[in-house]
Tab-separated table of C-alpha atoms in Angstrom:
chain	number	residue	atom	x	y	z
Q	1	MET	CA	113.693	131.646	142.319
Q	2	ALA	CA	111.096	128.999	141.299
Q	3	VAL	CA	111.724	130.118	137.759
Q	4	LEU	CA	115.349	129.670	137.939
Q	5	HIS	CA	114.963	125.942	138.964
Q	6	LEU	CA	112.446	125.194	136.377
Q	7	PRO	CA	114.836	123.864	133.704
Q	8	THR	CA	116.674	121.758	136.501
Q	9	LEU	CA	113.056	120.378	137.576
Q	10	ILE	CA	112.400	119.630	133.632
Q	11	LEU	CA	115.628	117.822	132.955
Q	12	PHE	CA	115.314	115.722	136.251
Q	13	CYS	CA	111.661	114.785	135.046
Q	14	VAL	CA	113.270	113.966	131.466
Q	15	LEU	CA	116.032	111.665	132.943
Q	16	PHE	CA	114.435	110.331	135.818
Q	17	PRO	CA	113.877	106.922	134.242
Q	18	TYR	CA	117.416	106.634	133.680
Q	19	PHE	CA	118.546	106.468	137.316
Q	20	SER	CA	118.738	103.504	139.274
Q	21	PHE	CA	118.485	102.973	142.979
Q	22	ALA	CA	120.363	99.968	144.025
Q	23	ALA	CA	120.894	97.765	146.851
Q	24	ALA	CA	124.313	97.785	148.321
Q	25	SER	CA	124.241	94.349	149.588
Q	26	LEU	CA	122.860	90.920	148.628
Q	27	ASP	CA	121.450	90.791	152.094
Q	28	LEU	CA	118.529	93.195	151.017
Q	29	CYS	CA	117.706	90.708	148.048
Q	30	PRO	CA	114.860	88.006	149.185
Q	31	LEU	CA	116.624	85.084	147.498
Q	32	ASN	CA	115.303	81.740	147.311
Q	33	ALA	CA	118.304	79.567	148.462
Q	34	SER	CA	116.729	76.463	146.736
Q	35	GLU	CA	116.173	78.056	143.490
Q	36	LEU	CA	118.418	76.935	140.633
Q	37	ILE	CA	120.503	79.482	138.899
Q	38	GLY	CA	119.710	79.264	135.080
Q	39	ASN	CA	120.165	75.818	133.468
Q	40	THR	CA	122.475	74.490	135.891
Q	41	ASN	CA	122.478	72.736	139.255
Q	42	VAL	CA	123.788	75.817	141.260
Q	43	THR	CA	121.586	76.973	143.961
Q	44	TRP	CA	121.502	80.536	145.257
Q	45	GLY	CA	121.904	78.844	148.844
Q	46	SER	CA	125.262	77.268	147.583
Q	47	VAL	CA	126.604	80.703	146.150
Q	48	LEU	CA	125.437	82.874	148.739
Q	49	ASN	CA	127.776	80.868	151.341
Q	50	ILE	CA	130.874	81.665	149.658
Q	51	THR	CA	133.143	84.405	149.901
Q	52	ILE	CA	132.338	87.548	147.476
Q	53	ARG	CA	135.138	88.249	145.173
Q	54	GLU	CA	135.829	91.711	143.907
Q	55	ILE	CA	136.141	92.604	140.507
Q	56	GLY	CA	138.924	95.272	139.861
Q	57	GLY	CA	137.562	98.151	138.563
Q	58	SER	CA	134.328	98.794	136.379
Q	59	SER	CA	133.266	97.111	132.883
Q	60	TYR	CA	131.231	98.547	130.227
Q	61	LEU	CA	127.472	97.254	129.383
Q	62	ARG	CA	127.023	98.078	125.671
Q	63	PRO	CA	123.949	97.251	123.505
Q	64	ASP	CA	123.850	94.207	121.124
Q	65	ILE	CA	123.308	94.110	117.528
Q	66	GLY	CA	120.721	97.027	116.583
Q	67	GLY	CA	120.406	98.166	120.075
Q	68	ALA	CA	122.077	101.658	119.760
Q	69	LEU	CA	120.566	105.059	118.269
Q	70	LEU	CA	122.883	106.744	115.374
Q	71	PRO	CA	126.049	107.565	117.363
Q	72	TYR	CA	126.404	111.062	117.964
Q	73	VAL	CA	129.603	111.669	116.096
Q	74	TYR	CA	127.728	110.312	113.005
Q	75	THR	CA	124.788	112.659	113.708
Q	76	ILE	CA	126.887	115.790	113.884
Q	77	ILE	CA	128.399	114.819	110.587
Q	78	VAL	CA	124.891	114.651	109.166
Q	79	ILE	CA	123.956	118.007	110.819
Q	80	ILE	CA	127.296	119.580	109.444
Q	81	ILE	CA	126.162	118.688	105.872
Q	82	HIS	CA	122.405	119.388	106.337
Q	83	LEU	CA	122.343	122.908	108.205
Q	84	PRO	CA	124.520	124.945	105.496
Q	85	VAL	CA	122.359	123.042	102.556
Q	86	VAL	CA	119.084	124.092	104.421
Q	87	ILE	CA	120.181	127.771	104.560
Q	88	ILE	CA	121.383	127.880	100.859
Q	89	ARG	CA	118.093	126.342	100.043
Q	90	VAL	CA	116.624	129.062	101.048
Q	91	VAL	CA	118.213	131.620	99.178
Q	92	ARG	CA	119.792	129.899	96.106
Q	93	TRP	CA	118.412	126.593	95.937
Q	94	GLN	CA	120.055	126.227	92.622
Q	95	LYS	CA	123.583	125.808	93.993
Q	96	VAL	CA	122.776	122.791	95.988
Q	97	GLN	CA	120.955	120.622	93.847
Q	98	THR	CA	123.545	118.205	93.744
Q	99	TRP	CA	124.318	118.194	97.624
Q	100	SER	CA	120.678	117.576	98.120
Q	101	LEU	CA	120.373	114.509	95.667
Q	102	ALA	CA	123.801	113.328	97.102
Q	103	ALA	CA	122.425	113.508	100.829
Q	104	THR	CA	118.859	112.004	100.099
Q	105	VAL	CA	120.604	108.966	98.161
Q	106	MET	CA	123.111	108.495	101.210
Q	107	THR	CA	120.075	108.502	103.696
Q	108	LEU	CA	117.713	106.282	101.664
Q	109	ALA	CA	120.820	103.846	101.327
Q	110	VAL	CA	121.317	103.821	105.237
Q	111	THR	CA	117.552	103.321	105.740
Q	112	ILE	CA	117.047	100.563	103.468
Q	113	GLN	CA	120.086	98.822	104.812
Q	114	GLY	CA	118.671	99.398	108.138
Q	115	TYR	CA	115.376	97.845	107.354
Q	116	ALA	CA	116.895	94.661	105.803
Q	117	SER	CA	119.227	94.185	108.396
Q	118	THR	CA	116.843	94.562	111.295
Q	119	SER	CA	113.667	93.182	109.615
Q	120	PHE	CA	111.715	95.857	111.402
Q	121	SER	CA	112.312	93.967	114.598
Q	122	PRO	CA	110.834	96.404	117.742
Q	123	GLU	CA	113.990	95.447	119.737
Q	124	ARG	CA	116.028	97.214	116.989
Q	125	VAL	CA	113.936	100.443	116.373
Q	126	LEU	CA	117.070	102.450	117.443
Q	127	THR	CA	118.777	101.439	114.227
Q	128	TRP	CA	115.652	101.636	111.789
Q	129	THR	CA	113.573	104.473	112.774
Q	130	PRO	CA	112.825	106.458	109.644
Q	131	LEU	CA	112.808	109.697	111.149
Q	132	LEU	CA	115.713	111.060	109.402
Q	133	LEU	CA	113.856	110.806	106.140
Q	134	ILE	CA	112.116	114.115	106.968
Q	135	ILE	CA	114.285	116.538	105.859
Q	136	ASP	CA	115.025	114.744	102.384
Q	137	ALA	CA	111.362	114.580	101.816
Q	138	GLY	CA	111.256	118.433	101.779
Q	139	SER	CA	114.664	118.714	99.908
Q	140	MET	CA	113.271	116.612	96.777
Q	141	ALA	CA	109.849	118.344	96.819
Q	142	GLN	CA	111.585	121.439	96.526
Q	143	VAL	CA	114.159	120.492	93.596
Q	144	LEU	CA	111.195	118.836	91.627
Q	145	PHE	CA	108.675	121.710	91.959
Q	146	LEU	CA	111.461	124.783	91.312
Q	147	ILE	CA	113.192	122.884	88.617
Q	148	ILE	CA	109.697	122.568	87.054
Q	149	GLU	CA	108.939	126.104	87.312
Q	150	ASP	CA	112.503	127.515	86.658
Q	151	ARG	CA	112.762	125.255	83.505
Q	152	LYS	CA	109.240	125.325	82.213
Q	153	LEU	CA	109.094	121.514	82.114
Q	154	LEU	CA	105.464	121.284	82.043
Q	155	SER	CA	104.827	123.576	79.146
Q	156	ARG	CA	107.818	122.345	77.263
Q	157	LEU	CA	106.654	118.947	77.888
Q	158	ARG	CA	103.248	119.566	76.434
Q	159	HIS	CA	104.572	121.546	73.321
Q	160	ALA	CA	107.048	118.327	72.700
Q	161	LEU	CA	103.978	116.131	72.912
Q	162	ARG	CA	101.739	118.526	70.712
Q	163	SER	CA	104.669	118.347	68.096
Q	164	SER	CA	104.796	114.889	68.128
Q	165	ARG	CA	101.303	114.642	67.243
Q	166	LYS	CA	101.548	117.335	64.455
Q	167	THR	CA	104.447	115.309	62.989
Q	168	GLU	CA	102.269	112.413	62.465
Q	169	ASP	CA	99.875	114.803	60.759
Q	170	VAL	CA	102.475	115.973	58.371
Q	171	VAL	CA	103.610	112.556	57.621
Q	172	LEU	CA	99.911	111.463	56.572
Q	173	LEU	CA	99.524	114.697	54.456
Q	174	SER	CA	102.817	114.159	52.837
Q	175	ALA	CA	101.906	110.469	51.872
Q	176	ALA	CA	99.592	111.569	49.112
Q	177	PRO	CA	100.318	111.714	45.671
Q	178	ALA	CA	102.318	114.924	44.731
Q	179	GLU	CA	101.104	115.102	40.923
Q	180	GLN	CA	97.575	114.749	42.293
Q	181	PRO	CA	97.147	116.776	45.385
Q	182	TYR	CA	93.696	117.864	44.844
Q	183	GLY	CA	92.460	115.235	42.255
Q	184	ALA	CA	89.441	113.085	42.534
Q	185	HIS	CA	91.445	110.121	43.546
Q	186	TRP	CA	93.081	111.486	46.805
Q	187	ASN	CA	91.043	110.733	49.818
Q	188	TYR	CA	91.061	114.156	51.454
Q	189	PRO	CA	88.762	115.158	54.349
Q	190	GLY	CA	85.509	116.314	53.089
Q	191	LYS	CA	85.446	114.389	49.891
Q	192	GLY	CA	81.971	114.285	48.304
Q	193	VAL	CA	81.168	117.798	49.427
Q	194	ASP	CA	80.911	121.057	47.292
Q	195	GLU	CA	84.192	122.323	45.704
Q	196	ILE	CA	84.343	125.626	47.762
Q	197	THR	CA	84.148	123.212	51.177
Q	198	GLN	CA	87.031	121.093	49.643
Q	199	VAL	CA	89.451	123.852	48.995
Q	200	GLN	CA	88.670	125.038	52.765
Q	201	GLU	CA	89.616	121.799	53.915
Q	202	ILE	CA	92.745	121.739	51.878
Q	203	ARG	CA	93.722	125.154	53.137
Q	204	ASN	CA	93.237	123.969	56.736
Q	205	PHE	CA	95.665	121.273	56.247
Q	206	GLN	CA	98.129	123.339	54.636
Q	207	GLU	CA	97.840	126.053	57.530
Q	208	SER	CA	98.219	123.202	59.846
Q	209	ARG	CA	101.192	122.137	58.135
Q	210	GLU	CA	102.857	125.618	58.380
Q	211	GLY	CA	102.019	125.915	61.819
Q	212	PHE	CA	103.759	123.187	62.940
Q	213	VAL	CA	106.884	124.460	60.840
Q	214	SER	CA	106.892	127.668	62.733
Q	215	ASP	CA	106.084	126.047	66.108
Q	216	ALA	CA	108.964	123.634	66.044
Q	217	ASP	CA	111.592	126.462	67.022
Q	218	SER	CA	109.615	128.858	68.968
Q	219	PRO	CA	109.479	128.214	72.730
Q	220	GLU	CA	112.640	126.821	73.697
Q	221	GLU	CA	115.901	126.458	71.957
Q	222	THR	CA	116.914	123.071	73.726
Q	223	PRO	CA	114.801	120.081	73.467
Q	224	ILE	CA	113.470	118.914	76.639
Q	225	LEU	CA	114.922	115.366	76.138
Q	226	ARG	CA	118.395	116.989	75.822
Q	227	ASP	CA	118.140	119.286	79.077
Q	228	ASP	CA	119.870	117.820	81.979
Q	229	SER	CA	117.126	119.559	84.379
Q	230	PHE	CA	114.487	117.088	82.855
Q	231	TYR	CA	116.267	114.122	84.295
Q	232	VAL	CA	117.201	115.739	87.471
Q	233	ALA	CA	113.238	116.495	88.095
Q	234	ILE	CA	112.560	112.717	87.089
Q	235	LEU	CA	115.669	111.535	89.808
Q	236	ALA	CA	113.813	113.989	92.359
Q	237	PHE	CA	110.644	112.851	91.894
Q	238	LEU	CA	111.572	108.993	92.135
Q	239	LEU	CA	113.523	109.638	95.226
Q	240	LEU	CA	110.597	111.720	96.620
Q	241	VAL	CA	108.298	108.475	96.183
Q	242	THR	CA	111.143	106.327	97.407
Q	243	VAL	CA	111.224	108.478	100.719
Q	244	VAL	CA	107.527	108.499	101.108
Q	245	VAL	CA	107.170	104.543	100.581
Q	246	LEU	CA	109.803	103.932	103.172
Q	247	GLN	CA	108.370	106.223	105.827
Q	248	ILE	CA	104.820	104.504	105.357
Q	249	LEU	CA	106.363	101.307	105.682
Q	250	GLY	CA	108.385	102.418	108.794
Q	251	LEU	CA	105.199	103.880	110.239
Q	252	ASP	CA	103.160	100.785	110.022
Q	253	ARG	CA	105.747	98.880	111.701
Q	254	ALA	CA	106.385	101.231	114.580
Q	255	ILE	CA	102.587	101.273	114.947
Q	256	ARG	CA	102.550	97.483	115.349
Q	257	GLY	CA	105.512	97.642	117.537
Q	258	VAL	CA	103.508	100.083	119.880
Q	259	ARG	CA	100.429	97.689	120.040
Q	260	GLY	CA	102.685	95.029	121.377
Q	261	SER	CA	104.484	94.472	124.407
Q	262	THR	CA	107.731	95.709	125.396
Q	263	PRO	CA	110.217	94.406	123.581
Q	264	SER	CA	113.363	92.575	125.508
Q	265	VAL	CA	116.881	93.981	124.521
Q	266	SER	CA	120.313	92.388	124.553
Q	267	TRP	CA	123.014	93.915	126.308
Q	268	CYS	CA	126.664	92.448	126.694
Q	269	CYS	CA	129.566	92.771	128.844
Q	270	PRO	CA	132.994	91.486	129.052
Q	271	ILE	CA	132.984	90.257	132.640
Q	272	PHE	CA	129.796	88.194	131.912
Q	273	GLN	CA	132.368	85.852	130.283
Q	274	PRO	CA	133.816	83.147	130.626
Q	275	PHE	CA	131.572	80.717	132.734
Q	276	GLY	CA	128.954	83.365	133.784
Q	277	ILE	CA	125.442	82.122	134.191
Q	278	ALA	CA	123.559	84.779	135.945
Q	279	VAL	CA	123.779	88.333	136.909
Q	280	LEU	CA	122.074	89.863	139.902
Q	281	ASP	CA	121.715	93.713	139.875
Q	282	GLY	CA	121.030	96.082	142.771
Q	283	ASN	CA	117.324	96.077	141.723
Q	284	CYS	CA	117.413	92.383	143.158
Q	285	ASP	CA	116.531	91.424	139.491
Q	286	ILE	CA	118.119	88.215	138.197
Q	287	TYR	CA	119.367	87.960	134.630
Q	288	PRO	CA	120.571	84.695	132.807
Q	289	ILE	CA	123.962	85.173	130.893
Q	290	ASP	CA	123.899	84.193	127.324
Q	291	GLN	CA	127.457	83.142	126.486
Q	292	ASN	CA	128.869	83.856	123.141
Q	293	PHE	CA	132.586	83.249	122.542
Q	294	VAL	CA	132.600	84.389	119.107
Q	295	LYS	CA	131.849	87.995	120.337
Q	296	GLY	CA	133.902	87.605	123.464
Q	297	VAL	CA	131.251	88.783	125.786
Q	298	GLY	CA	128.431	87.671	127.630
Q	299	CYS	CA	125.019	89.103	127.021
Q	300	ILE	CA	121.706	89.371	129.139
Q	301	VAL	CA	118.277	90.509	128.160
Q	302	ILE	CA	116.449	93.333	129.930
Q	303	PRO	CA	113.276	94.940	129.243
Q	304	GLY	CA	113.469	97.605	126.328
Q	305	VAL	CA	112.298	100.895	127.907
Q	306	ARG	CA	113.989	102.957	125.535
Q	307	GLN	CA	112.854	100.910	122.585
Q	308	MET	CA	109.190	101.147	123.352
Q	309	SER	CA	109.678	105.136	123.935
Q	310	TRP	CA	111.194	105.440	120.462
Q	311	LEU	CA	108.646	103.004	118.788
Q	312	LYS	CA	105.935	105.616	120.010
Q	313	ALA	CA	108.460	108.591	118.980
Q	314	THR	CA	108.468	106.947	115.492
Q	315	ALA	CA	105.128	106.459	114.905
Q	316	ALA	CA	104.214	109.939	116.040
Q	317	GLY	CA	106.899	111.582	114.480
Q	318	THR	CA	106.668	109.958	111.225
Q	319	ALA	CA	102.857	110.436	111.062
Q	320	LEU	CA	103.617	114.319	111.453
Q	321	GLY	CA	106.435	114.204	108.999
Q	322	LEU	CA	103.880	112.935	106.262
Q	323	ILE	CA	101.634	115.890	107.106
Q	324	LEU	CA	104.422	118.323	107.238
Q	325	GLU	CA	105.458	117.076	103.621
Q	326	VAL	CA	101.829	117.480	102.278
Q	327	VAL	CA	101.770	121.141	103.751
Q	328	ASP	CA	104.984	121.740	101.862
Q	329	ILE	CA	103.975	120.151	98.781
Q	330	CYS	CA	101.130	122.388	98.795
Q	331	LEU	CA	103.301	125.301	99.561
Q	332	LEU	CA	105.294	124.614	96.528
Q	333	SER	CA	102.303	123.974	94.261
Q	334	PHE	CA	100.346	127.050	94.983
Q	335	VAL	CA	102.373	129.740	96.502
Q	336	HIS	CA	103.420	132.205	93.943
Q	337	THR	CA	107.336	132.377	93.637
Q	338	LYS	CA	107.526	136.120	94.237
Q	339	THR	CA	105.403	135.666	97.657
Q	340	ARG	CA	107.520	136.712	100.696
Q	341	TRP	CA	106.993	137.219	104.212
Q	342	HIS	CA	109.507	139.463	106.133
Q	343	GLY	CA	111.580	139.215	103.293
Q	344	MET	CA	111.714	135.620	103.068
Q	345	LYS	CA	110.672	133.724	100.262
Q	346	MET	CA	107.500	131.713	101.293
Q	347	ARG	CA	107.757	129.060	98.518
Q	348	ARG	CA	110.073	126.825	100.437
Q	349	PRO	CA	109.555	123.383	102.365
Q	350	TRP	CA	109.582	125.228	105.873
Q	351	GLY	CA	107.747	122.430	107.504
Q	352	THR	CA	110.231	119.514	106.593
Q	353	MET	CA	113.287	122.050	106.857
Q	354	PHE	CA	112.352	122.833	110.415
Q	355	GLY	CA	110.963	119.351	111.373
Q	356	GLY	CA	114.102	117.588	110.183
Q	357	LEU	CA	116.373	119.863	111.808
Q	358	THR	CA	114.375	119.159	114.980
Q	359	VAL	CA	114.935	115.500	114.501
Q	360	LEU	CA	118.549	115.977	113.892
Q	361	GLY	CA	118.909	117.519	117.273
Q	362	MET	CA	116.714	115.288	119.401
Q	363	ILE	CA	118.891	112.184	117.808
Q	364	LEU	CA	121.983	114.230	118.957
Q	365	VAL	CA	120.820	114.535	122.444
Q	366	TYR	CA	119.689	111.377	122.992
Q	367	GLY	CA	122.487	109.551	121.352
Q	368	ILE	CA	124.919	111.519	124.005
Q	369	ILE	CA	122.541	110.516	126.882
Q	370	TYR	CA	122.303	106.837	125.829
Q	371	SER	CA	125.864	106.541	125.242
Q	372	SER	CA	126.582	107.828	128.636
Q	373	THR	CA	123.974	106.139	130.895
Q	374	LEU	CA	123.006	102.599	131.864
Q	375	PRO	CA	119.574	101.435	130.251
Q	376	PRO	CA	116.686	101.561	132.516
Q	377	GLY	CA	116.163	98.145	134.116
Q	378	ILE	CA	119.703	97.481	135.540
Q	379	SER	CA	121.927	99.085	138.233
Q	380	GLU	CA	125.369	100.118	138.113
Q	381	LYS	CA	126.092	97.522	141.513
Q	382	ILE	CA	125.901	93.963	140.109
Q	383	TRP	CA	126.862	90.355	141.273
Q	384	VAL	CA	127.942	87.869	138.586
Q	385	VAL	CA	127.497	84.209	139.320
Q	386	GLN	CA	130.356	82.006	137.594
Q	387	ASN	CA	130.383	78.098	137.274
Q	388	ALA	CA	133.519	76.523	136.230
Q	389	ASP	CA	135.102	73.875	138.430
Q	390	GLU	CA	132.838	75.382	141.124
Q	391	PRO	CA	130.497	78.204	142.063
Q	392	THR	CA	132.157	81.648	142.280
Q	393	LEU	CA	130.407	84.976	142.901
Q	394	TRP	CA	132.098	88.274	141.856
Q	395	ALA	CA	130.975	91.773	142.608
Q	396	GLY	CA	131.433	94.578	140.379
Q	397	GLU	CA	130.114	97.814	138.945
Q	398	LEU	CA	128.807	98.599	135.327
Q	399	THR	CA	129.269	101.563	133.286
Q	400	ALA	CA	127.824	103.221	130.060
Q	401	ALA	CA	129.986	101.921	126.982
Q	402	GLY	CA	130.191	105.366	125.764
Q	403	LEU	CA	130.553	106.352	121.949
Q	404	ARG	CA	132.423	103.032	121.149
Q	405	GLY	CA	129.661	100.896	122.529
Q	406	ALA	CA	127.105	103.036	120.356
Q	407	MET	CA	129.005	102.570	117.175
Q	408	ILE	CA	129.132	98.710	117.583
Q	409	GLY	CA	125.704	98.460	118.423
Q	410	TRP	CA	124.606	100.549	115.511
Q	411	ASN	CA	127.098	99.364	113.040
Q	412	ASP	CA	126.174	96.011	113.945
Q	413	GLY	CA	122.587	96.721	113.467
Q	414	ILE	CA	123.112	98.241	110.089
Q	415	PHE	CA	125.530	95.754	108.559
Q	416	SER	CA	124.386	92.653	110.181
Q	417	ALA	CA	122.566	91.600	106.723
Q	418	TRP	CA	126.061	91.515	104.994
Q	419	GLY	CA	126.813	88.207	106.883
Q	420	THR	CA	130.492	87.065	106.518
Q	421	ALA	CA	131.271	90.170	104.276
Q	422	TYR	CA	130.983	92.312	107.507
Q	423	TYR	CA	131.569	90.065	110.299
Q	424	GLY	CA	134.180	87.706	108.641
Q	425	SER	CA	134.304	84.134	109.105
Q	426	SER	CA	133.436	84.254	112.806
Q	427	MET	CA	129.931	85.369	112.134
Q	428	PRO	CA	127.850	85.343	115.476
Q	429	GLN	CA	124.794	83.355	115.452
């Protein structure tokens, strides 16, 4: 029986930080009646003496700019693209080169845009985390190494360079006067030695010229500079280098974030506006409201428990991803192309393929959890203090913002660097 309940116990332990145990009444909160609320002249004593009004229904609490993980609908689309590509890469990698290149370019574009928009802010790590790059690093390494082997690019490149040097030798040889090929006035190698040696030197030059002519057409019919696969390999190499550089940058900033204090994260709700000045939750925590009339919501700042967890996950996951990439590059470099294990080709980037799919699965699960639960640090039961003509106290309930809230937070985080092109003329400050 204990075994049957083990998954439930594990799930409870994982989700325990996200449960809130709230006070049901203001009487349970030790408020100082003379304390001023925010930057106003309203005290808690004046608020507690008025009748509490009820807000009809609940209202959502959504993450502010850059405070959301990749929305799970987007993650599902990414998995739908990557999963069949990974399977095909195992058996017939040549068929998905274009897909692999396109997927990597798209991931790089989103990652670079996220870096630029968030400036690596610790409170926005859910938006800029580079964990998605792991699967693309393995993809580009596979395209690069297998194209080099399949098209014999290294040997052809060496041959092209050797042929270029022979061409220079032939040009120098042809520059000698035709009417005196072996005369005393021609400065051939070995001039000044005996006649037999002179003849042998001239024959060596002739043989090298004949050898160049015969070699020019031998190994490959298509010159390497006219072979499309040569440029595909160059593109794959450049993309692989870009992926690794972005991972190292993200790893460095994640480590810096872990060494700092827990970031403060902004969360917004429609009932915090208009004229809201403070929120008191069931944990007896007080949060001043930042009014933003452009957004149409009021926002509060709470501890970023999730963000700190993801800073640690980004640091550990990216470091592990770089290790897997090195292992995969060694596999692609040294394992023979015909080596198999239980019928499976071993010369594949297995570490990054499984690691990348694991990351996608993890982001999908946490994306669903985050969009359907309130963040740690605030309860469902809240009281909102407003100050228009006179202080007013409202009692209400908060719910998770769902997929829409996650999409707003993530999209705003990714595209905030576009300024008015994204927000329009009423850009939030």
